[in-house]
Amino acid sequence: HSADALRTDFMTITRFVLNEQSKHPESRGDFTILLNHIVLGCKFVCSSVNKAGLAKLIGLAGETNVQGEEQKKLDVLSNEVFMKALISSGRTCILVSEEDEDAIFVEPSRRGRYCVVFDPLDGSSNIDCGVSIGTIFGIYTLKDTDEPTIEDVLQPGKNMVAAGYCMYGSSCTLVLSTGAGVNGFTLDPSLGEFILTHPDIKIPQKGMIYSVNEGNAKNWDGPTATYVDRCKFPEDGSSPKSLRYIGSMVADVHRTLLYGGIFLYPADKKNPDGKLRVLYEVFPMSFLMEQAGGQAFTGKQRALDLVPQKLHERSPIFLGSFDDVEEIKALYAAE
Ligand code: P6P
C-alpha cells in the first residue's frame, strides 16, 4: 500500500514551487511563473539533447536537415530556447547567457523584476561522446526595473534568490534551491513532469573523492599542488581519495553534491583566474553547495562574496564537502 501511496502522491516541481510560494503570502506568483518557464526550457533541451545522437546518425545535426535548413548546433539552439522561454515569461528584465557577449535587456512591455544568468548547455563539447551535460542558471531580483543597467547584474552571488542546474544524462535531473535547501527532481518522460526524487539534499560533511583536471598540475600554485598531493598521499596514514573527473561541470558537481568530496578548478600560471565563469557557473554551483551544507572558496574568499566586474569574468573555484574545502582554505591562509 505504501509504495502505491508514494507513487500516487508524487510531488511535481510545479506543486513544489507553488508550495514554496504559499509560504510567502505577499508573493504575486511571479517567481513561480519564471521557474515554470525555466522548467519548460529544460524539458525542451532534454528532448533535443536526447535526439542529438540520433539526429547526427540520420544526418540532421550539423548538416542540412530534410527541409534543407542548416541544423543548429545544440548549444545555439538551447540558448535560443531559454531566451525565448525567459522573455515570454514576462518576468525578466536582464538576461545574461554564456553564448552572448552582451546582456539582453527585455523590452519594457515584457519586463519583470528578475535577472537570469545562465549557461544554456555547459560542457556541450562532450555531447558527441555521450557524456552528461547541463544547463546552469542563477536568478537575481532587480531593485529598479525602469532604467536597468549592466551594474544591476554585477551582484555578488550571495544576492541570488535561486540557482540550479538541469543535467541531461541517463536521466534528466533538475537540482534547485530557492534559498531554503536543495531539492532534486527527475523528469518522467511519460508524464512530461519533473518529480521530486531527491528531497532536501545535504552534501556529506567530508568526502573521499577529489575532482580536478590533473593535466594542469604543472602550472598549479603551491597550496593547490600541496592539497592535491595530500589527497593522493595523506600524511595521517588515512586512505587516499579517489580521483573522479568527467570534465563536464554539471556532472562533476552533481556527483560531488550526492557523494561528497571536492571539485576544484584552480588558477594556474596560464589562467590566473582559472577557467570557470563567475556569474553562471561558479555562483549557481556555490549557492547550491552552501544550501546543501557544503562550501565554496575562490582561493582568496568565499565564492558568493565575490563582486563581479565583468559579465564573463572567471574565477578559480574549490567547492564541495565542508571539511574538504576547509582544508584548502587553511593552505591558502598559510601561504
Ligand atoms: P577542462 C566544459 O567545457 C567546462 O566549461 C566545464 O563544464 C568543465 O568543468 C570544464 O570546462 C572542463 O575544463 O579544462 O578540464 O577540460
Coordinates of C-alpha atoms and ligand atoms in Angstrom, one line a residue:
H1 CA 0.0 0.0 0.0
S2 CA 2.7 2.4 1.0
A3 CA 4.5 2.0 -2.4
D4 CA 1.3 2.8 -4.2
A5 CA 0.7 5.8 -1.9
L6 CA 4.2 7.1 -2.7
R7 CA 3.5 6.6 -6.4
T8 CA 0.1 8.3 -6.5
D9 CA 1.1 11.1 -4.1
F10 CA 4.2 12.2 -6.1
M11 CA 5.3 15.8 -5.8
T12 CA 5.9 17.6 -9.1
I13 CA 8.2 20.6 -9.4
T14 CA 5.2 22.8 -10.2
R15 CA 3.4 21.7 -7.0
F16 CA 6.7 22.0 -5.0
V17 CA 7.2 25.6 -6.2
L18 CA 3.6 26.5 -5.5
N19 CA 4.0 25.1 -2.0
E20 CA 7.1 27.3 -1.6
Q21 CA 5.2 30.3 -2.9
S22 CA 2.4 29.8 -0.4
K23 CA 5.0 30.3 2.4
H24 CA 5.3 33.9 1.1
P25 CA 1.7 35.4 1.2
E26 CA 3.0 38.6 -0.2
S27 CA 4.2 36.8 -3.3
R28 CA 2.4 37.6 -6.5
G29 CA 3.4 34.3 -8.1
D30 CA 6.0 36.0 -10.5
F31 CA 8.8 33.7 -9.3
T32 CA 6.6 30.6 -9.8
I33 CA 5.8 31.7 -13.3
L34 CA 9.5 32.4 -14.0
L35 CA 10.6 29.0 -12.7
N36 CA 7.9 27.3 -14.7
H37 CA 9.4 28.8 -17.9
I38 CA 12.8 27.7 -16.9
V39 CA 11.4 24.2 -16.4
L40 CA 9.8 24.4 -19.9
G41 CA 13.2 25.3 -21.4
C42 CA 14.9 22.3 -19.6
K43 CA 12.2 19.9 -21.0
F44 CA 12.8 21.1 -24.5
V45 CA 16.6 21.0 -24.3
C46 CA 16.4 17.5 -22.7
S47 CA 14.3 16.3 -25.7
S48 CA 16.8 17.9 -28.2
V49 CA 19.9 16.6 -26.4
N50 CA 18.5 13.0 -26.3
K51 CA 17.7 13.2 -30.0
A52 CA 21.2 14.7 -30.9
G53 CA 22.9 11.4 -31.2
L54 CA 20.1 10.0 -33.4
A55 CA 19.9 13.3 -35.4
K56 CA 23.6 13.0 -36.2
L57 CA 23.1 9.4 -37.2
I58 CA 20.3 10.3 -39.7
G59 CA 22.3 13.3 -40.9
L60 CA 20.3 16.1 -39.2
A61 CA 22.6 17.7 -36.7
G62 CA 25.4 19.8 -38.2
E63 CA 24.4 19.2 -41.8
T64 CA 21.2 20.3 -43.6
N65 CA 18.0 18.6 -42.4
V66 CA 15.2 17.3 -44.5
Q67 CA 13.9 20.9 -45.1
G68 CA 17.4 21.8 -46.3
E69 CA 17.8 24.1 -43.2
E70 CA 21.2 24.2 -41.6
Q71 CA 20.7 22.2 -38.3
K72 CA 21.6 24.5 -35.4
K73 CA 24.3 23.4 -33.0
L74 CA 22.7 22.3 -29.8
D75 CA 24.2 25.0 -27.6
V76 CA 23.0 27.7 -30.0
L77 CA 19.5 26.0 -30.1
S78 CA 19.5 25.7 -26.3
N79 CA 20.4 29.4 -25.9
E80 CA 17.5 30.4 -28.2
V81 CA 15.1 28.1 -26.4
F82 CA 15.9 29.6 -23.0
M83 CA 16.0 33.2 -24.2
K84 CA 12.5 32.8 -25.7
A85 CA 11.1 31.0 -22.6
L86 CA 12.6 33.6 -20.3
I87 CA 11.4 36.6 -22.3
S88 CA 7.9 35.1 -22.9
S89 CA 7.6 34.6 -19.1
G90 CA 7.1 38.4 -18.8
R91 CA 9.0 38.2 -15.5
T92 CA 12.6 39.0 -16.6
C93 CA 14.4 42.3 -17.2
I94 CA 18.0 41.4 -18.0
L95 CA 19.3 38.1 -19.3
V96 CA 23.0 37.0 -19.4
S97 CA 24.0 33.9 -21.3
E98 CA 27.4 32.2 -21.8
E99 CA 26.5 32.3 -25.5
D100 CA 26.0 36.1 -25.8
E101 CA 28.8 38.6 -25.3
D102 CA 26.3 41.3 -24.2
A103 CA 23.4 41.2 -21.8
I104 CA 19.9 41.1 -23.3
F105 CA 17.6 43.9 -22.0
V106 CA 14.0 42.7 -22.3
E107 CA 11.8 45.4 -23.9
P108 CA 9.8 47.4 -21.4
S109 CA 6.3 46.0 -22.2
R110 CA 7.5 42.4 -21.4
R111 CA 9.7 43.4 -18.5
G112 CA 9.6 41.8 -15.0
R113 CA 11.8 42.2 -12.0
Y114 CA 14.1 39.2 -12.3
C115 CA 17.6 38.9 -13.9
V116 CA 18.6 35.4 -15.0
V117 CA 22.2 34.4 -15.7
F118 CA 22.7 31.1 -17.4
D119 CA 24.8 28.7 -19.4
P120 CA 22.3 27.0 -21.7
L121 CA 24.4 23.9 -22.4
D122 CA 27.5 23.7 -20.3
G123 CA 30.0 21.0 -21.3
S124 CA 28.5 20.9 -24.8
S125 CA 31.8 19.7 -26.3
N126 CA 31.0 16.4 -24.6
I127 CA 27.8 15.7 -26.5
D128 CA 29.3 13.6 -29.2
C129 CA 30.7 11.1 -26.7
G130 CA 27.5 10.8 -24.7
V131 CA 28.9 12.4 -21.5
S132 CA 26.3 14.2 -19.4
I133 CA 26.0 17.9 -19.9
G134 CA 23.7 20.5 -18.4
T135 CA 22.0 23.9 -18.1
I136 CA 23.2 26.1 -15.2
F137 CA 21.2 29.1 -14.0
G138 CA 21.1 31.8 -11.3
I139 CA 18.3 34.3 -10.5
Y140 CA 18.7 37.8 -9.1
T141 CA 15.9 40.3 -8.3
L142 CA 16.5 43.8 -9.6
K143 CA 16.0 46.8 -7.3
D144 CA 14.7 49.1 -10.1
T145 CA 13.5 48.0 -13.5
D146 CA 12.8 51.4 -15.0
E147 CA 16.4 52.1 -16.1
P148 CA 18.1 48.7 -15.8
T149 CA 21.9 48.8 -16.4
I150 CA 24.6 46.2 -16.5
E151 CA 25.6 47.1 -13.0
D152 CA 22.3 45.5 -11.8
V153 CA 23.7 42.2 -12.9
L154 CA 27.2 42.6 -11.4
Q155 CA 25.9 41.5 -8.0
P156 CA 27.7 39.1 -5.6
G157 CA 26.4 35.5 -5.7
K158 CA 25.1 35.8 -2.2
N159 CA 22.3 38.1 -3.6
M160 CA 20.9 35.3 -5.7
V161 CA 17.3 34.3 -4.8
A162 CA 17.6 31.0 -6.6
A163 CA 20.0 28.8 -8.5
G164 CA 20.0 25.4 -10.1
Y165 CA 21.1 23.1 -12.9
C166 CA 19.5 20.6 -15.2
M167 CA 21.7 17.6 -16.1
Y168 CA 21.0 15.8 -19.3
G169 CA 22.4 12.3 -18.8
S170 CA 21.0 8.8 -18.3
S171 CA 18.0 10.7 -16.8
C172 CA 17.1 14.4 -16.8
T173 CA 17.6 15.7 -13.3
L174 CA 16.9 19.3 -12.2
V175 CA 18.5 20.4 -8.9
L176 CA 17.1 23.6 -7.5
S177 CA 17.5 25.9 -4.5
T178 CA 15.3 28.9 -3.8
G179 CA 17.3 29.7 -0.6
A180 CA 15.7 27.1 1.7
G181 CA 17.7 24.0 1.0
V182 CA 18.3 22.0 -2.2
N183 CA 15.9 19.6 -3.9
G184 CA 16.3 17.3 -6.9
F185 CA 13.7 16.4 -9.5
T186 CA 13.8 13.8 -12.2
L187 CA 11.9 14.1 -15.5
D188 CA 9.3 11.4 -16.0
P189 CA 9.1 11.5 -19.8
S190 CA 5.8 9.6 -19.9
L191 CA 4.2 12.4 -17.9
G192 CA 6.5 15.3 -19.0
E193 CA 6.7 16.2 -15.3
F194 CA 9.7 16.7 -13.1
I195 CA 9.0 14.5 -10.0
L196 CA 10.7 15.2 -6.6
T197 CA 13.2 12.3 -6.2
H198 CA 15.9 13.9 -4.1
P199 CA 14.2 15.9 -1.2
D200 CA 16.4 18.1 0.9
I201 CA 19.8 17.2 -0.4
K202 CA 22.7 17.5 2.1
I203 CA 26.3 17.0 1.0
P204 CA 28.3 14.7 3.3
Q205 CA 30.4 16.7 5.7
K206 CA 33.6 15.1 4.3
G207 CA 34.1 13.0 1.2
M208 CA 36.6 10.5 -0.3
I209 CA 36.7 11.9 -3.9
Y210 CA 38.6 14.8 -5.4
S211 CA 37.7 16.1 -8.9
V212 CA 40.3 18.1 -10.8
N213 CA 42.0 18.1 -14.2
E214 CA 45.4 16.7 -13.2
G215 CA 46.7 17.6 -16.6
N216 CA 47.1 21.2 -15.4
A217 CA 49.3 20.1 -12.4
K218 CA 52.5 21.5 -13.9
N219 CA 51.0 25.1 -13.6
W220 CA 49.3 24.9 -10.2
D221 CA 50.3 27.3 -7.4
G222 CA 51.7 26.0 -4.1
P223 CA 48.5 25.5 -2.0
T224 CA 46.6 23.7 -4.8
A225 CA 49.6 21.4 -5.5
T226 CA 50.0 20.6 -1.8
Y227 CA 46.3 19.9 -1.4
V228 CA 46.1 17.5 -4.3
D229 CA 49.3 15.8 -3.1
R230 CA 47.7 15.3 0.3
C231 CA 44.6 13.8 -1.4
K232 CA 46.9 11.2 -3.0
F233 CA 49.4 10.7 -0.2
P234 CA 47.6 11.5 3.1
E235 CA 50.1 12.5 5.8
D236 CA 48.0 10.9 8.6
G237 CA 48.1 7.5 7.1
S238 CA 44.3 7.6 6.1
S239 CA 43.3 6.2 2.7
P240 CA 43.9 8.3 -0.3
K241 CA 40.9 10.0 -2.0
S242 CA 39.7 8.6 -5.4
L243 CA 40.0 10.8 -8.4
R244 CA 36.8 11.3 -10.5
Y245 CA 36.9 13.9 -13.3
I246 CA 34.3 13.9 -16.0
G247 CA 35.2 17.3 -17.5
S248 CA 31.5 18.4 -17.5
M249 CA 30.9 20.7 -14.6
V250 CA 27.3 19.8 -14.1
A251 CA 28.1 16.1 -13.9
D252 CA 31.2 16.6 -11.6
V253 CA 29.2 18.9 -9.3
H254 CA 26.2 16.6 -9.2
R255 CA 28.3 13.7 -8.2
T256 CA 30.1 15.9 -5.6
L257 CA 26.7 17.0 -4.2
L258 CA 25.4 13.5 -3.8
Y259 CA 28.5 11.5 -2.8
G260 CA 30.6 14.3 -1.2
G261 CA 34.2 15.3 -1.8
I262 CA 35.7 18.3 -3.5
F263 CA 35.5 19.7 -7.1
L264 CA 38.3 22.2 -8.0
Y265 CA 39.1 24.3 -11.0
P266 CA 42.1 26.2 -9.6
A267 CA 44.1 29.1 -11.1
D268 CA 47.2 28.2 -12.9
K269 CA 50.2 30.1 -14.3
K270 CA 48.5 30.3 -17.8
N271 CA 45.0 31.1 -16.4
P272 CA 45.4 33.2 -13.2
D273 CA 41.6 33.3 -12.9
G274 CA 41.0 29.7 -13.6
K275 CA 38.6 28.7 -16.4
L276 CA 35.0 28.7 -14.9
R277 CA 32.8 31.7 -15.3
V278 CA 31.6 33.6 -12.2
L279 CA 28.0 34.5 -13.0
Y280 CA 26.6 31.3 -14.5
E281 CA 29.0 28.5 -13.4
V282 CA 30.7 29.5 -10.1
F283 CA 27.9 31.4 -8.4
P284 CA 25.0 28.9 -9.0
M285 CA 27.1 25.9 -8.0
S286 CA 28.5 27.7 -5.0
F287 CA 24.9 28.8 -3.9
L288 CA 23.7 25.1 -4.2
M289 CA 26.8 23.8 -2.2
E290 CA 26.2 26.2 0.7
Q291 CA 22.5 25.5 0.7
A292 CA 23.3 21.7 0.9
G293 CA 25.7 22.3 3.9
G294 CA 28.9 22.5 1.9
Q295 CA 31.0 25.5 1.0
A296 CA 32.7 27.2 -2.0
F297 CA 36.0 29.2 -1.9
T298 CA 37.9 31.1 -4.7
G299 CA 41.4 30.7 -3.2
K300 CA 41.0 34.2 -1.8
Q301 CA 37.4 34.5 -0.4
R302 CA 34.0 32.9 0.0
A303 CA 32.9 32.5 -3.6
L304 CA 29.5 34.1 -3.1
D305 CA 31.1 37.2 -1.7
L306 CA 32.9 37.9 -4.9
V307 CA 31.6 41.0 -6.7
P308 CA 32.0 40.6 -10.5
Q309 CA 33.4 43.4 -12.5
K310 CA 32.6 42.0 -15.9
L311 CA 29.8 39.7 -17.3
H312 CA 32.0 36.8 -18.4
E313 CA 34.8 37.0 -15.9
R314 CA 36.3 33.8 -14.5
S315 CA 37.3 32.7 -11.0
P316 CA 39.2 29.8 -9.5
I317 CA 36.8 27.6 -7.5
F318 CA 37.1 25.0 -4.8
L319 CA 33.6 23.6 -3.8
G320 CA 32.1 20.6 -2.1
S321 CA 32.1 19.0 1.4
F322 CA 32.6 21.5 4.2
D323 CA 35.6 19.8 5.8
D324 CA 37.4 19.2 2.5
V325 CA 37.1 22.8 1.4
E326 CA 38.2 23.9 4.9
E327 CA 41.5 22.1 4.3
I328 CA 42.3 24.0 1.1
K329 CA 41.3 27.3 2.8
A330 CA 43.8 26.6 5.5
L331 CA 46.5 26.0 3.0
Y332 CA 45.8 29.3 1.2
A333 CA 45.6 31.1 4.5
A334 CA 49.0 29.8 5.5
E335 CA 50.5 30.9 2.1
Ligands
P6P1 P1 38.9 21.2 -18.7 C1 33.3 22.3 -20.1 O1 33.9 22.8 -21.2 C2 33.7 23.2 -18.9 O2 33.3 24.5 -19.2 C3 33.0 22.7 -17.6 O3 31.8 22.1 -17.9 C4 34.1 21.7 -17.1 O4 34.1 21.6 -15.7 C5 35.4 22.4 -17.6 O5 35.1 23.2 -18.7 C6 36.4 21.3 -18.0 O6 37.6 22.1 -18.4 O7 40.0 22.3 -18.9 O8 39.3 20.3 -17.5 O9 38.6 20.5 -20.0

